[in-house]
XYZ file of C-alpha atoms in Angstrom:
100
model
C 101.101 17.850 -49.619
C 98.383 19.998 -51.180
C 96.809 22.717 -49.065
C 93.275 21.897 -47.954
C 90.455 24.434 -48.310
C 86.772 24.419 -47.357
C 84.698 22.259 -49.677
C 82.247 24.563 -51.501
C 79.766 21.704 -51.903
C 79.742 21.000 -48.158
C 79.211 24.700 -47.506
C 76.381 24.867 -50.080
C 74.686 21.830 -48.544
C 74.936 23.403 -45.080
C 73.487 26.671 -46.352
C 70.670 24.784 -48.055
C 69.887 22.897 -44.854
C 69.883 26.132 -42.823
C 67.478 27.678 -45.358
C 65.180 24.699 -45.887
C 64.784 23.397 -42.333
C 62.922 26.444 -40.956
C 60.679 26.439 -44.031
C 59.855 22.749 -43.621
C 59.089 23.244 -39.918
C 56.945 26.306 -40.700
C 54.904 24.369 -43.258
C 54.428 21.488 -40.836
C 53.428 23.690 -37.908
C 51.095 25.805 -40.034
C 49.012 22.678 -40.622
C 48.966 21.552 -36.976
C 46.330 23.940 -35.601
C 43.879 23.672 -38.522
C 44.110 19.875 -38.410
C 43.516 19.843 -34.634
C 40.580 22.228 -34.938
C 38.996 20.276 -37.746
C 39.572 16.961 -35.977
C 37.827 18.311 -32.852
C 34.470 17.952 -34.616
C 33.496 21.544 -33.859
C 34.169 22.845 -37.377
C 32.132 20.469 -39.481
C 30.374 17.181 -38.766
C 28.820 14.370 -40.693
C 30.020 11.622 -43.033
C 31.580 13.983 -45.577
C 33.388 15.821 -42.787
C 34.795 12.526 -41.511
C 36.128 11.658 -44.970
C 37.571 15.150 -45.326
C 39.178 14.863 -41.876
C 40.770 11.541 -42.822
C 42.103 13.017 -46.069
C 43.402 16.107 -44.276
C 45.143 13.965 -41.648
C 46.677 11.792 -44.376
C 47.996 14.802 -46.282
C 49.330 16.372 -43.084
C 51.237 13.163 -42.324
C 52.617 13.074 -45.884
C 53.817 16.662 -45.580
C 55.556 15.861 -42.292
C 57.121 12.664 -43.681
C 58.269 14.398 -46.867
C 59.844 17.252 -44.925
C 61.632 14.859 -42.587
C 62.886 12.835 -45.571
C 64.198 15.957 -47.341
C 66.061 17.086 -44.223
C 67.461 13.597 -43.618
C 68.671 13.396 -47.227
C 70.415 16.765 -46.909
C 72.063 15.708 -43.637
C 73.231 12.435 -45.208
C 74.642 14.277 -48.216
C 76.536 16.598 -45.872
C 77.861 13.664 -43.854
C 79.177 12.008 -47.045
C 80.739 15.229 -48.327
C 84.206 16.053 -46.995
C 84.526 19.379 -45.186
C 87.833 20.121 -46.857
C 89.316 19.373 -50.262
C 92.337 20.505 -52.224
C 92.164 23.850 -54.025
C 92.071 21.980 -57.338
C 89.128 19.862 -56.171
C 87.355 22.998 -54.868
C 87.729 24.679 -58.288
C 86.346 21.588 -60.020
C 83.389 21.423 -57.587
C 82.603 25.119 -58.052
C 82.723 24.688 -61.810
C 80.637 21.516 -61.830
C 77.860 22.886 -59.590
C 78.050 26.567 -60.557
C 79.049 27.621 -57.052
C 80.783 30.925 -56.257
């Protein structure tokens, strides 16, 4: 039986998730306070402000949904990717994806 080694693709996906998740959360949280402040009605009022507030809230929700979708896709890719493969498969994966 062939010796099993860590799958470089699984490791790369895990590293990507560890890098991307804090960035996604930082982007989301950086929009929270400005959206709350604007929505309070103390920053700007009137019909144009209401339209702007609605657009800002919509974009904030899209950012949050997009970030969650990206993280979910990465987690699903990791779940589908075996943790270990044969040395031959690991070489082929490294070659195919340009991994070290």
